[in-house]
XYZ file of C-alpha atoms in Angstrom:
221
model
C 0.000 0.000 0.000
C 1.230 3.502 -0.868
C 1.458 5.723 2.212
C 3.122 8.893 0.965
C 0.802 11.864 0.633
C 1.440 13.330 -2.785
C 1.215 17.060 -3.337
C -0.672 17.541 -6.603
C -1.491 20.496 -8.857
C -4.510 19.669 -11.020
C -5.060 21.419 -14.360
C -8.475 20.721 -15.913
C -10.761 23.269 -17.544
C -13.964 21.324 -16.810
C -15.104 22.506 -13.365
C -17.249 19.413 -12.791
C -14.445 16.995 -13.645
C -11.898 19.050 -11.722
C -14.003 19.119 -8.537
C -14.706 15.397 -8.838
C -11.007 14.601 -9.212
C -10.139 16.735 -6.181
C -12.559 14.696 -4.068
C -11.363 11.357 -5.440
C -7.681 12.167 -4.988
C -8.289 13.519 -1.493
C -10.038 10.290 -0.552
C -6.950 8.404 -1.790
C -4.557 10.364 0.412
C -3.380 12.919 -2.152
C -3.125 16.599 -1.259
C -4.377 18.729 -4.158
C -2.556 21.942 -3.293
C -3.958 23.936 -6.232
C -6.222 23.638 -9.266
C -6.019 25.449 -12.591
C -8.385 26.017 -15.478
C -5.885 27.572 -17.879
C -2.235 27.056 -18.817
C -1.042 30.325 -17.196
C -2.818 29.339 -13.972
C -1.082 25.948 -14.130
C 2.361 27.510 -14.551
C 1.722 29.927 -11.686
C 0.468 27.153 -9.394
C 3.499 24.945 -10.070
C 5.897 27.857 -9.497
C 4.192 28.707 -6.198
C 3.599 25.237 -4.735
C 6.342 23.059 -6.308
C 4.154 19.924 -6.148
C 5.331 16.325 -6.484
C 3.322 15.985 -9.686
C 1.118 18.081 -11.966
C -1.895 16.534 -13.699
C -2.387 18.259 -17.042
C -5.036 18.127 -19.762
C -3.750 18.599 -23.320
C -6.396 21.038 -24.533
C -7.104 24.093 -22.404
C -8.506 27.610 -22.964
C -8.484 29.795 -24.897
C -7.980 27.807 -28.139
C -8.402 24.292 -26.721
C -5.588 22.956 -28.915
C -2.272 22.308 -27.172
C -2.021 24.891 -24.377
C -1.795 22.231 -21.674
C 0.975 20.220 -23.287
C 2.975 23.357 -24.050
C 2.714 24.313 -20.389
C 3.796 20.786 -19.426
C 6.865 21.037 -21.660
C 7.718 24.386 -20.038
C 7.373 22.878 -16.562
C 9.723 20.053 -17.591
C 12.284 22.630 -18.670
C 11.997 25.042 -15.750
C 10.999 22.745 -12.861
C 12.365 19.278 -13.707
C 11.713 17.968 -10.202
C 7.950 18.129 -10.791
C 6.455 15.005 -12.341
C 4.030 15.471 -15.237
C 1.011 13.254 -15.801
C -0.963 14.148 -18.902
C -4.565 13.036 -18.472
C -6.494 13.509 -21.700
C -9.078 12.025 -24.024
C -6.726 12.638 -26.959
C -3.816 10.358 -27.864
C -1.758 13.027 -29.655
C 1.493 11.187 -30.563
C 3.167 14.473 -31.500
C 2.319 15.925 -28.087
C 3.652 12.842 -26.299
C 6.844 13.089 -28.335
C 7.338 16.734 -27.333
C 6.821 15.876 -23.686
C 9.231 12.918 -23.792
C 11.901 14.671 -25.826
C 13.929 15.487 -22.706
C 13.633 11.944 -21.326
C 10.954 9.635 -20.003
C 11.682 9.926 -16.257
C 8.854 11.467 -14.282
C 6.384 11.512 -17.172
C 2.982 9.913 -17.693
C 0.328 10.032 -20.419
C -3.008 8.381 -19.647
C -6.283 8.397 -21.557
C -9.340 9.396 -19.549
C -11.693 6.812 -21.008
C -9.240 3.956 -20.405
C -8.617 4.464 -16.682
C -11.035 1.984 -15.146
C -10.225 2.488 -11.456
C -9.122 5.415 -9.313
C -6.430 3.199 -7.803
C -4.808 2.820 -11.248
C -4.660 6.594 -11.640
C -3.231 7.131 -8.153
C -0.643 4.389 -8.704
C 0.421 6.161 -11.905
C 0.682 9.457 -10.027
C 3.026 7.908 -7.468
C 5.105 6.235 -10.178
C 5.564 9.520 -12.045
C 6.270 11.490 -8.855
C 9.026 8.999 -8.014
C 10.691 9.470 -11.405
C 9.056 6.587 -13.248
C 6.999 6.450 -16.422
C 3.291 5.744 -16.917
C 2.197 5.536 -20.551
C -1.147 4.163 -21.662
C -0.633 1.172 -24.004
C -2.721 2.924 -26.673
C -0.381 5.908 -26.547
C 2.589 3.562 -26.938
C 0.900 1.845 -29.888
C 0.299 5.167 -31.638
C 3.905 6.207 -31.066
C 5.192 2.913 -32.423
C 3.353 3.538 -35.698
C 5.527 6.521 -36.553
C 9.073 7.730 -36.262
C 11.675 4.974 -36.388
C 9.341 2.501 -38.065
C 12.029 0.597 -39.976
C 13.900 -0.129 -36.765
C 10.762 -1.152 -34.929
C 9.775 -3.403 -37.816
C 13.127 -5.161 -37.455
C 12.114 -6.385 -34.005
C 10.544 -9.780 -33.412
C 6.983 -9.761 -31.997
C 8.349 -10.603 -28.540
C 11.039 -7.902 -28.709
C 8.408 -5.378 -29.740
C 6.189 -6.472 -26.852
C 9.087 -6.034 -24.427
C 9.826 -2.575 -25.873
C 6.202 -1.501 -25.449
C 6.300 -2.555 -21.797
C 9.614 -0.734 -21.341
C 7.928 2.387 -22.717
C 5.251 1.990 -20.055
C 7.976 2.267 -17.418
C 8.074 -1.426 -16.525
C 11.185 -3.001 -15.015
C 12.646 -6.254 -16.358
C 11.197 -8.108 -13.385
C 7.755 -6.630 -13.992
C 7.936 -7.477 -17.702
C 8.943 -11.043 -16.890
C 5.928 -11.423 -14.626
C 3.520 -9.979 -17.196
C 4.855 -12.173 -20.027
C 5.316 -15.247 -17.807
C 8.959 -15.695 -18.780
C 12.222 -15.581 -16.843
C 13.914 -12.297 -16.076
C 16.951 -13.614 -17.948
C 14.794 -14.058 -21.067
C 13.639 -10.461 -20.796
C 17.249 -9.301 -20.465
C 18.078 -11.099 -23.727
C 15.173 -9.432 -25.522
C 16.191 -6.014 -24.171
C 19.768 -6.612 -25.323
C 18.447 -7.517 -28.787
C 16.482 -4.255 -28.920
C 19.622 -2.308 -28.005
C 21.571 -4.058 -30.748
C 18.946 -3.524 -33.455
C 18.586 0.139 -32.464
C 22.369 0.601 -32.581
C 22.601 1.549 -28.904
C 26.035 0.702 -27.572
C 26.993 0.583 -23.914
C 28.766 3.629 -22.476
C 29.441 4.865 -18.977
C 27.042 7.781 -19.239
C 24.204 6.841 -21.593
C 21.016 5.258 -20.335
C 20.296 2.818 -23.153
C 16.915 1.873 -21.721
C 15.661 5.438 -22.037
C 17.277 5.822 -25.452
C 15.621 2.627 -26.687
C 12.230 4.115 -25.841
C 13.123 7.542 -27.229
C 14.549 6.142 -30.470
C 11.091 5.723 -31.930
C 9.653 8.777 -30.170
C 12.214 11.417 -31.091
C 11.431 11.711 -34.816
C 7.708 11.084 -34.580
C 5.785 14.287 -35.045
C 2.865 13.209 -37.208
């Protein structure tokens, strides 16, 4: 059971949904320190409260296009210690790519209609706040369709499955449990992904992150 009380800034332009989320998160032990209905309000709230994580909708006033994600990218640049969890009804591969361009640590992207239980959402919040990744499988699928497609197509079905789970922030042990294989087998698949993506071991590079970002970095469609 998760005991830490997360400090959350919630950005959602729908007052009804925003108020409902405040109640739900409060009941789950989260402290919603501020809410925002616009991108400028979100930026101001994060600067003032320095929360553990900010929950951000992609489309916010006044144009309802990409104000939320642009604010999220700015937060990543100016306040990297704040986790970002995008919570939207839109997949937006290009938006996800922009958000992940600086790395996948402390980032999440969940689809509203696919979160079946509040506990799943709160678990994702904690994962992101602790520097992990929480990507909806549908978002991963959309991202895999673009960018480095030739490299992804070179993977075996099992290697691709492992890569998708890596992109969701899963550890090798977690992947092994989900696929009902040994952890050693997962390590071999991960090594194969590194090889096919041309990612060589160095002292400073995180190949796991680069493997995920390889097919995200050039995807903007």
